[in-house]
Amino acid sequence: MTFDPSSEIQDYQVFGEFGDVNPSISDSSTYTFLQAETMEELFEHEITGCFLYSRHWNPINKYLSSALATLENTKAAQVTASGMAAISCALLQLCCQGDEIISNRTIYGGTYALFKNFLPKFGINTKFADLKDLATLTALITDRTRLLYCEAMSNPLLELADLPQLAKIARDHGLTLVVDNTFSPLIISPARLGADIVIHSMTKFINGTSDCVAGCICASSEFIHQLTDVNTGAGMLLGPVLDSFRSASLLKNLHSLHIRVQKHSANAAYLANRLETLGFRVFYPGLPSHPQHELMKRLMNPGFGFGGILALDVGDRQTANKLMVLMQEEKVGYLAVSLGYFKTLFSSPGHSTSSEIPREEQEAMGISNGLIRLSVGLDNDIERTCKRMESCIERVGLLQTSMS
Ligand code: PLP
């Protein structure tokens, strides 16, 4: 049966304290009690509708968390102050000293740095592998392996994780499958494909206005309870709380996500097709030339397209830099990191968002020096944007080269 997460979100309804259509933002770090015993009880376990201290929980973070659980079809969720807070808290909750992570090798540079440089300080080590190669992955599993980690659609090369296959391997070996779904909200529903924990950097598509940093962890009620336990939970003790005001704006933006994702996808598909026709090497899962196009069609929920991100190889770093500056001047978009904004954003991953990954490893993954990642905006007239981009491409002398 097909799943439509946008209908689930549409049915997610909350009433503010005065019947407000947007629930009120509680502008308090602490909450009063009429009975001292209730306060004591709340330290022991959650009491529905009762709040103690905003770093633990507050009403708007509860609302946003349950809307996100609805989006990802999980039983529960916790919102966090960034995507990295979501990843680090989830992993520190799952892993103990001596545990091992097996991670896909193409992941966001910050996550790579967390695994490679930071977690080893706590005795948690990561083996990086190409998770498309299931035999190699299986051979890496030892009795120390605790979890498999991947991005549903990888940053920046738009590789797909074969989630049903990975979920089977995880189940067979008693591992937890953790999936970062930042690039493909609504498009892919990892929990329905077997993931145990789904993470987002909400800084990106879910918020969509590039005005805040936020994240979330969607998982079973049991895991979210562990994470938010005041005595032992990483989600409480590391203090990744999301500010209530941001939470409120995120909740509102979540309700237009389906329309934005459809438009981002349609615009990205247009550009990807055109750039490929011009002779460029384009990475976009909606193109039949993408090696995992068929897998993508099996994984995706219908109606949201193939996503708003594409990558384009223009050969070398100098040309990439020249082209991006020109594209900014000609109002194609902004030379900036991040993604999911209503305007087009572009950057060179090898020298920005993936720069934490050593150059030789980048080359092995396929992140070339001339790679440009584009997060395609909500332009009403993408043909006009495309013509501007083509004129920039021509001005850096690429059109003939790429077509020859
Ligand atoms: N996951 C992915 C796939 C990302 O691209 C990023 C940031 O670019 C993150 C996680 C980290 O998110 P944040 O910047 O919100 O901490």
Tab-separated table of C-alpha atoms and ligand atoms in Angstrom:
chain	number	residue	atom	x	y	z
A	1	MET	CA	0.000	0.000	0.000
A	2	THR	CA	1.361	3.431	-0.901
A	3	PHE	CA	2.030	5.840	1.912
A	4	ASP	CA	1.268	9.547	1.716
A	5	PRO	CA	3.064	11.259	4.618
A	6	SER	CA	1.680	14.649	3.549
A	7	SER	CA	-1.893	13.476	4.231
A	8	GLU	CA	-0.786	12.224	7.631
A	9	ILE	CA	0.684	15.654	8.388
A	10	GLN	CA	-2.464	17.350	7.106
A	11	ASP	CA	-4.498	15.332	9.601
A	12	TYR	CA	-2.146	16.240	12.440
A	13	GLN	CA	-4.216	18.743	14.416
A	14	VAL	CA	-3.467	20.651	17.605
A	15	PHE	CA	-5.435	23.358	19.346
A	16	GLY	CA	-3.749	26.194	21.205
A	17	GLU	CA	-4.782	26.986	24.762
A	18	PHE	CA	-7.343	29.546	23.516
A	19	GLY	CA	-8.342	27.500	20.499
A	20	ASP	CA	-5.535	29.146	18.520
A	21	VAL	CA	-4.916	27.470	15.157
A	22	ASN	CA	-1.207	27.730	15.901
A	23	PRO	CA	-0.498	26.397	19.375
A	24	SER	CA	0.809	29.012	21.787
A	25	ILE	CA	4.544	29.263	22.309
A	26	SER	CA	5.374	28.774	25.967
A	27	ASP	CA	7.768	31.591	26.741
A	28	SER	CA	9.163	29.972	29.889
A	29	SER	CA	12.153	27.932	30.873
A	30	THR	CA	10.423	26.605	33.993
A	31	TYR	CA	6.891	25.609	35.059
A	32	THR	CA	5.041	25.966	38.344
A	33	PHE	CA	3.339	23.249	40.410
A	34	LEU	CA	0.392	23.398	42.752
A	35	GLN	CA	1.580	20.294	44.587
A	36	ALA	CA	5.207	19.565	45.461
A	37	GLU	CA	4.484	15.828	45.071
A	38	THR	CA	3.627	16.280	41.396
A	39	MET	CA	7.026	17.863	40.805
A	40	GLU	CA	8.714	14.897	42.488
A	41	GLU	CA	6.642	12.498	40.412
A	42	LEU	CA	7.564	14.274	37.175
A	43	PHE	CA	11.245	13.685	37.869
A	44	GLU	CA	10.445	9.971	38.009
A	45	HIS	CA	8.337	9.691	34.870
A	46	GLU	CA	6.471	11.700	32.272
A	47	ILE	CA	2.971	12.942	33.073
A	48	THR	CA	0.948	13.849	29.979
A	49	GLY	CA	0.324	17.594	29.693
A	50	CYS	CA	2.616	18.412	32.604
A	51	PHE	CA	5.942	20.220	32.167
A	52	LEU	CA	8.844	20.791	34.513
A	53	TYR	CA	11.718	22.488	32.756
A	54	SER	CA	12.094	23.523	29.133
A	55	ARG	CA	15.371	21.712	28.474
A	56	HIS	CA	13.516	18.488	29.208
A	57	TRP	CA	10.308	19.173	27.333
A	58	ASN	CA	8.019	22.082	26.624
A	59	PRO	CA	4.599	22.088	24.923
A	60	ILE	CA	5.636	23.316	21.477
A	61	ASN	CA	8.577	20.900	21.274
A	62	LYS	CA	6.132	18.115	22.139
A	63	TYR	CA	3.780	19.211	19.355
A	64	LEU	CA	6.561	19.506	16.797
A	65	SER	CA	8.014	16.157	17.856
A	66	SER	CA	4.725	14.367	17.406
A	67	ALA	CA	4.180	16.017	14.005
A	68	LEU	CA	7.630	14.747	12.965
A	69	ALA	CA	6.853	11.254	14.218
A	70	THR	CA	3.753	11.455	12.002
A	71	LEU	CA	5.889	12.570	9.054
A	72	GLU	CA	8.313	9.688	9.491
A	73	ASN	CA	5.743	7.109	10.540
A	74	THR	CA	7.457	6.379	13.833
A	75	LYS	CA	5.879	6.144	17.266
A	76	ALA	CA	7.801	9.090	18.748
A	77	ALA	CA	10.399	11.796	18.115
A	78	GLN	CA	12.602	14.330	19.835
A	79	VAL	CA	13.482	17.694	18.321
A	80	THR	CA	17.000	19.056	18.764
A	81	ALA	CA	18.856	22.330	18.265
A	82	SER	CA	20.672	21.088	15.130
A	83	GLY	CA	21.007	18.115	12.833
A	84	MET	CA	24.423	17.371	14.335
A	85	ALA	CA	22.871	17.377	17.827
A	86	ALA	CA	20.345	14.808	16.598
A	87	ILE	CA	23.068	12.584	15.136
A	88	SER	CA	25.473	12.856	18.067
A	89	CYS	CA	22.785	12.346	20.734
A	90	ALA	CA	21.254	9.347	18.953
A	91	LEU	CA	24.631	7.690	18.475
A	92	LEU	CA	25.903	8.404	21.986
A	93	GLN	CA	22.654	6.958	23.318
A	94	LEU	CA	23.109	3.787	21.280
A	95	CYS	CA	26.844	3.191	21.639
A	96	CYS	CA	29.034	2.342	24.599
A	97	GLN	CA	32.803	2.325	24.828
A	98	GLY	CA	34.172	-0.427	22.578
A	99	ASP	CA	31.219	-0.404	20.187
A	100	GLU	CA	31.638	-0.069	16.440
A	101	ILE	CA	29.624	1.748	13.823
A	102	ILE	CA	29.552	0.749	10.168
A	103	SER	CA	28.821	3.839	8.120
A	104	ASN	CA	28.342	4.489	4.449
A	105	ARG	CA	31.443	6.277	3.189
A	106	THR	CA	29.529	9.042	1.417
A	107	ILE	CA	27.946	11.078	4.176
A	108	TYR	CA	27.824	14.725	5.188
A	109	GLY	CA	31.325	16.000	6.116
A	110	GLY	CA	30.314	16.981	9.670
A	111	THR	CA	28.974	13.486	10.357
A	112	TYR	CA	32.143	12.004	8.884
A	113	ALA	CA	34.255	14.177	11.219
A	114	LEU	CA	32.122	13.170	14.227
A	115	PHE	CA	32.677	9.486	13.447
A	116	LYS	CA	36.305	9.736	12.411
A	117	ASN	CA	37.708	12.315	14.864
A	118	PHE	CA	35.377	12.746	17.828
A	119	LEU	CA	33.694	9.457	18.756
A	120	PRO	CA	37.015	7.536	18.965
A	121	LYS	CA	37.778	9.693	22.052
A	122	PHE	CA	35.016	7.704	23.755
A	123	GLY	CA	36.188	4.366	22.392
A	124	ILE	CA	33.531	4.298	19.659
A	125	ASN	CA	35.079	3.513	16.288
A	126	THR	CA	33.649	3.601	12.793
A	127	LYS	CA	34.328	1.483	9.744
A	128	PHE	CA	33.489	3.324	6.536
A	129	ALA	CA	32.345	1.267	3.573
A	130	ASP	CA	30.398	1.518	0.375
A	131	LEU	CA	27.075	0.203	1.673
A	132	LYS	CA	25.975	-0.602	-1.874
A	133	ASP	CA	28.342	-3.547	-1.574
A	134	LEU	CA	26.290	-5.707	0.775
A	135	ALA	CA	28.799	-8.576	0.852
A	136	THR	CA	31.637	-6.304	2.005
A	137	LEU	CA	29.338	-4.701	4.544
A	138	THR	CA	28.340	-8.071	5.977
A	139	ALA	CA	31.985	-9.123	6.190
A	140	LEU	CA	32.747	-6.036	8.307
A	141	ILE	CA	30.232	-6.935	11.021
A	142	THR	CA	31.779	-8.174	14.250
A	143	ASP	CA	30.358	-8.818	17.709
A	144	ARG	CA	31.311	-5.216	18.550
A	145	THR	CA	29.195	-3.719	15.761
A	146	ARG	CA	26.270	-1.811	17.218
A	147	LEU	CA	24.708	-0.015	14.268
A	148	LEU	CA	24.600	0.698	10.552
A	149	TYR	CA	24.525	4.349	9.544
A	150	CYS	CA	23.675	5.931	6.204
A	151	GLU	CA	21.899	8.806	4.521
A	152	ALA	CA	18.792	7.752	2.580
A	153	MET	CA	20.027	9.977	-0.248
A	154	SER	CA	23.662	10.806	0.266
A	155	ASN	CA	25.320	14.200	0.514
A	156	PRO	CA	26.623	15.262	-1.997
A	157	LEU	CA	26.538	12.472	-4.578
A	158	LEU	CA	22.855	11.542	-4.292
A	159	GLU	CA	23.543	7.848	-3.831
A	160	LEU	CA	20.604	5.847	-2.528
A	161	ALA	CA	20.769	3.450	0.388
A	162	ASP	CA	18.982	0.194	-0.353
A	163	LEU	CA	17.073	0.462	2.921
A	164	PRO	CA	15.090	-2.822	2.777
A	165	GLN	CA	18.338	-4.757	2.188
A	166	LEU	CA	20.219	-2.852	4.892
A	167	ALA	CA	17.314	-3.358	7.304
A	168	LYS	CA	17.444	-7.098	6.662
A	169	ILE	CA	21.184	-7.241	7.363
A	170	ALA	CA	20.675	-5.131	10.507
A	171	ARG	CA	17.870	-7.417	11.715
A	172	ASP	CA	19.828	-10.601	10.982
A	173	HIS	CA	22.784	-9.340	13.038
A	174	GLY	CA	20.884	-7.585	15.831
A	175	LEU	CA	22.044	-4.107	14.726
A	176	THR	CA	20.220	-0.786	14.727
A	177	LEU	CA	19.744	0.901	11.349
A	178	VAL	CA	20.092	4.687	11.665
A	179	VAL	CA	19.162	6.733	8.595
A	180	ASP	CA	19.646	10.451	7.955
A	181	ASN	CA	16.737	11.522	5.722
A	182	THR	CA	17.676	15.211	5.411
A	183	PHE	CA	17.800	15.148	1.581
A	184	SER	CA	14.533	13.317	1.039
A	185	PRO	CA	11.737	14.247	3.484
A	186	LEU	CA	8.338	12.949	2.280
A	187	ILE	CA	10.075	11.375	-0.749
A	188	ILE	CA	11.536	8.456	1.195
A	189	SER	CA	10.049	7.082	4.426
A	190	PRO	CA	12.981	5.122	5.918
A	191	ALA	CA	11.027	3.738	8.889
A	192	ARG	CA	8.526	2.128	6.513
A	193	LEU	CA	11.469	0.549	4.691
A	194	GLY	CA	12.945	-0.934	7.865
A	195	ALA	CA	15.030	1.824	9.505
A	196	ASP	CA	14.936	1.909	13.311
A	197	ILE	CA	15.896	5.544	13.759
A	198	VAL	CA	15.363	8.396	11.293
A	199	ILE	CA	17.241	11.670	11.657
A	200	HIS	CA	16.820	15.039	9.976
A	201	SER	CA	18.709	18.249	9.832
A	202	MET	CA	15.539	20.368	9.868
A	203	THR	CA	17.777	23.306	8.977
A	204	LYS	CA	17.193	22.201	5.381
A	205	PHE	CA	13.970	21.235	3.588
A	206	ILE	CA	11.735	20.768	6.633
A	207	ASN	CA	12.163	24.400	7.644
A	208	GLY	CA	12.811	25.681	4.133
A	209	THR	CA	13.607	29.307	4.960
A	210	SER	CA	17.302	29.065	5.965
A	211	ASP	CA	16.655	31.128	9.090
A	212	CYS	CA	17.405	28.549	11.772
A	213	VAL	CA	19.340	25.435	12.654
A	214	ALA	CA	17.402	22.450	14.010
A	215	GLY	CA	17.202	18.676	13.967
A	216	CYS	CA	15.131	15.698	15.030
A	217	ILE	CA	15.314	12.044	15.930
A	218	CYS	CA	12.294	9.894	15.001
A	219	ALA	CA	12.170	6.437	16.543
A	220	SER	CA	10.247	3.989	18.735
A	221	SER	CA	8.667	5.292	21.967
A	222	GLU	CA	11.126	3.110	23.854
A	223	PHE	CA	14.168	4.747	22.251
A	224	ILE	CA	12.801	8.279	22.699
A	225	HIS	CA	12.121	7.477	26.369
A	226	GLN	CA	15.716	6.310	26.765
A	227	LEU	CA	16.960	9.421	24.999
A	228	THR	CA	14.903	11.731	27.180
A	229	ASP	CA	15.479	10.003	30.506
A	230	VAL	CA	16.601	12.737	32.923
A	231	ASN	CA	19.186	10.442	34.509
A	232	THR	CA	20.649	8.633	31.517
A	233	GLY	CA	19.375	10.199	28.278
A	234	ALA	CA	21.751	11.952	25.845
A	235	GLY	CA	18.817	14.085	24.708
A	236	MET	CA	18.554	15.539	28.234
A	237	LEU	CA	22.088	15.428	29.583
A	238	LEU	CA	23.871	16.871	26.552
A	239	GLY	CA	21.319	19.673	26.420
A	240	PRO	CA	20.423	19.815	22.709
A	241	VAL	CA	17.107	21.601	23.342
A	242	LEU	CA	15.477	23.473	20.475
A	243	ASP	CA	14.254	26.995	21.250
A	244	SER	CA	10.437	27.220	21.529
A	245	PHE	CA	10.141	30.116	19.077
A	246	ARG	CA	12.025	28.185	16.422
A	247	SER	CA	9.996	25.124	17.141
A	248	ALA	CA	6.799	27.094	16.507
A	249	SER	CA	7.992	28.423	13.153
A	250	LEU	CA	9.202	24.965	12.129
A	251	LEU	CA	5.799	23.481	12.911
A	252	LYS	CA	4.137	26.042	10.638
A	253	ASN	CA	6.644	25.491	7.829
A	254	LEU	CA	6.198	21.725	8.051
A	255	HIS	CA	2.658	22.133	6.748
A	256	SER	CA	3.852	23.506	3.388
A	257	LEU	CA	6.622	20.935	2.978
A	258	HIS	CA	4.698	18.826	0.441
A	259	ILE	CA	4.194	21.737	-1.952
A	260	ARG	CA	7.777	22.893	-1.585
A	261	VAL	CA	9.222	19.418	-2.129
A	262	GLN	CA	7.120	18.951	-5.276
A	263	LYS	CA	8.354	22.250	-6.700
A	264	HIS	CA	11.993	21.715	-5.668
A	265	SER	CA	11.839	18.301	-7.351
A	266	ALA	CA	10.206	19.554	-10.556
A	267	ASN	CA	12.767	22.359	-10.885
A	268	ALA	CA	15.731	20.105	-10.122
A	269	ALA	CA	14.501	17.524	-12.655
A	270	TYR	CA	14.244	20.248	-15.301
A	271	LEU	CA	17.799	21.478	-14.689
A	272	ALA	CA	19.237	17.960	-14.397
A	273	ASN	CA	17.749	16.951	-17.750
A	274	ARG	CA	18.892	20.111	-19.483
A	275	LEU	CA	22.429	19.940	-18.077
A	276	GLU	CA	22.728	16.307	-19.080
A	277	THR	CA	21.549	17.167	-22.594
A	278	LEU	CA	24.326	19.773	-22.719
A	279	GLY	CA	26.809	16.957	-22.139
A	280	PHE	CA	27.607	17.381	-18.445
A	281	ARG	CA	28.030	14.590	-15.941
A	282	VAL	CA	25.001	15.113	-13.742
A	283	PHE	CA	24.180	13.262	-10.526
A	284	TYR	CA	20.404	13.198	-10.020
A	285	PRO	CA	18.360	10.129	-9.040
A	286	GLY	CA	15.529	11.179	-11.358
A	287	LEU	CA	17.706	10.708	-14.436
A	288	PRO	CA	17.517	7.278	-16.074
A	289	SER	CA	21.338	7.507	-16.320
A	290	HIS	CA	21.623	7.526	-12.500
A	291	PRO	CA	22.921	4.030	-11.606
A	292	GLN	CA	20.248	3.665	-8.908
A	293	HIS	CA	17.315	5.198	-10.783
A	294	GLU	CA	15.335	1.936	-10.607
A	295	LEU	CA	16.078	1.501	-6.895
A	296	MET	CA	14.945	5.095	-6.311
A	297	LYS	CA	11.643	4.316	-8.035
A	298	ARG	CA	11.139	1.358	-5.716
A	299	LEU	CA	11.979	3.336	-2.565
A	300	MET	CA	10.111	6.569	-3.163
A	301	ASN	CA	6.617	7.587	-2.109
A	302	PRO	CA	4.649	8.696	-5.178
A	303	GLY	CA	3.894	12.351	-5.787
A	304	PHE	CA	6.954	14.199	-4.485
A	305	GLY	CA	9.432	13.727	-7.321
A	306	PHE	CA	13.094	12.775	-7.080
A	307	GLY	CA	14.269	15.559	-4.792
A	308	GLY	CA	15.583	19.096	-5.060
A	309	ILE	CA	19.331	18.433	-5.061
A	310	LEU	CA	21.584	17.695	-7.995
A	311	ALA	CA	25.330	17.633	-8.487
A	312	LEU	CA	27.182	18.648	-11.593
A	313	ASP	CA	30.777	17.938	-12.561
A	314	VAL	CA	32.412	20.857	-14.377
A	315	GLY	CA	35.895	19.332	-14.424
A	316	ASP	CA	38.123	21.393	-12.152
A	317	ARG	CA	38.074	23.627	-9.094
A	318	GLN	CA	38.888	26.898	-10.883
A	319	THR	CA	36.083	26.490	-13.392
A	320	ALA	CA	33.665	25.518	-10.618
A	321	ASN	CA	34.595	28.631	-8.623
A	322	LYS	CA	34.327	30.935	-11.656
A	323	LEU	CA	30.981	29.474	-12.642
A	324	MET	CA	29.490	29.761	-9.144
A	325	VAL	CA	30.511	33.421	-8.814
A	326	LEU	CA	28.978	34.174	-12.210
A	327	MET	CA	25.785	32.302	-11.361
A	328	GLN	CA	25.425	34.394	-8.230
A	329	GLU	CA	25.989	37.614	-10.208
A	330	GLU	CA	23.407	36.559	-12.778
A	331	LYS	CA	20.844	35.738	-10.056
A	332	VAL	CA	20.679	31.986	-10.587
A	333	GLY	CA	20.989	31.742	-6.807
A	334	TYR	CA	23.484	32.125	-3.970
A	335	LEU	CA	26.989	30.765	-3.562
A	336	ALA	CA	26.275	29.300	-0.134
A	337	VAL	CA	26.296	25.988	1.688
A	338	SER	CA	23.137	24.359	3.033
A	339	LEU	CA	20.052	23.295	1.117
A	340	GLY	CA	16.286	23.237	1.002
A	341	TYR	CA	16.012	27.050	0.810
A	342	PHE	CA	13.436	28.710	-1.448
A	343	LYS	CA	16.289	30.168	-3.516
A	344	THR	CA	18.861	28.048	-5.314
A	345	LEU	CA	22.044	27.488	-3.309
A	346	PHE	CA	25.260	26.117	-4.743
A	347	SER	CA	28.676	25.215	-3.416
A	348	SER	CA	31.600	23.005	-4.216
A	349	PRO	CA	31.351	20.100	-1.722
A	350	GLY	CA	35.010	19.072	-2.026
A	351	HIS	CA	36.018	22.467	-0.656
A	352	SER	CA	33.161	23.105	1.755
A	353	THR	CA	30.595	20.663	3.153
A	354	SER	CA	32.737	17.576	2.482
A	355	SER	CA	36.122	19.178	3.189
A	356	GLU	CA	36.400	17.228	6.454
A	357	ILE	CA	36.890	14.132	4.282
A	358	PRO	CA	40.540	13.789	3.136
A	359	ARG	CA	41.039	14.561	-0.577
A	360	GLU	CA	42.062	11.014	-1.530
A	361	GLU	CA	38.944	9.587	0.158
A	362	GLN	CA	36.809	12.174	-1.624
A	363	GLU	CA	38.314	11.044	-4.954
A	364	ALA	CA	37.602	7.402	-4.093
A	365	MET	CA	33.962	8.289	-3.371
A	366	GLY	CA	33.660	10.234	-6.617
A	367	ILE	CA	33.660	13.767	-5.160
A	368	SER	CA	35.723	15.433	-7.859
A	369	ASN	CA	37.402	18.828	-7.583
A	370	GLY	CA	34.976	20.278	-10.117
A	371	LEU	CA	31.800	19.044	-8.447
A	372	ILE	CA	29.099	21.635	-7.776
A	373	ARG	CA	26.081	20.757	-5.630
A	374	LEU	CA	22.914	22.669	-6.339
A	375	SER	CA	19.919	22.854	-4.056
A	376	VAL	CA	17.358	24.017	-6.588
A	377	GLY	CA	14.954	26.700	-5.417
A	378	LEU	CA	11.261	27.302	-5.852
A	379	ASP	CA	11.634	29.465	-8.998
A	380	ASN	CA	8.317	29.878	-10.771
A	381	ASP	CA	10.038	30.101	-14.155
A	382	ILE	CA	12.796	27.495	-14.091
A	383	GLU	CA	13.287	27.852	-17.855
A	384	ARG	CA	14.401	31.455	-17.299
A	385	THR	CA	16.788	30.344	-14.498
A	386	CYS	CA	18.129	27.596	-16.736
A	387	LYS	CA	18.824	30.062	-19.571
A	388	ARG	CA	20.749	32.277	-17.118
A	389	MET	CA	22.734	29.279	-15.985
A	390	GLU	CA	23.498	28.260	-19.570
A	391	SER	CA	24.735	31.741	-20.351
A	392	CYS	CA	27.109	31.546	-17.334
A	393	ILE	CA	28.279	28.134	-18.493
A	394	GLU	CA	28.982	29.578	-21.916
A	395	ARG	CA	30.888	32.517	-20.426
A	396	VAL	CA	33.287	30.243	-18.532
A	397	GLY	CA	33.941	28.484	-21.837
A	398	LEU	CA	32.349	25.204	-20.840
A	399	LEU	CA	29.617	24.658	-23.326
A	400	GLN	CA	31.809	23.536	-26.224
A	401	THR	CA	34.068	21.425	-23.969
A	402	SER	CA	31.202	19.614	-22.311
A	403	MET	CA	29.442	18.999	-25.608
A	404	SER	CA	32.500	17.712	-27.449
B	1	PLP	N1	22.904	15.640	7.778
B	1	PLP	C1	23.067	16.080	6.512
B	1	PLP	C2	22.761	15.163	5.367
B	1	PLP	C3	23.492	17.393	6.274
B	1	PLP	O1	23.642	17.816	5.021
B	1	PLP	C4	23.780	18.222	7.390
B	1	PLP	C5	24.241	19.613	7.204
B	1	PLP	O2	24.515	20.063	6.113
B	1	PLP	C6	23.608	17.706	8.670
B	1	PLP	C7	23.164	16.416	8.838
B	1	PLP	C8	23.904	18.545	9.893
B	1	PLP	O3	22.837	19.382	10.147
B	1	PLP	P1	22.935	20.771	10.986
B	1	PLP	O4	23.770	21.695	10.172
B	1	PLP	O5	21.507	21.169	11.117
B	1	PLP	O6	23.574	20.443	12.275
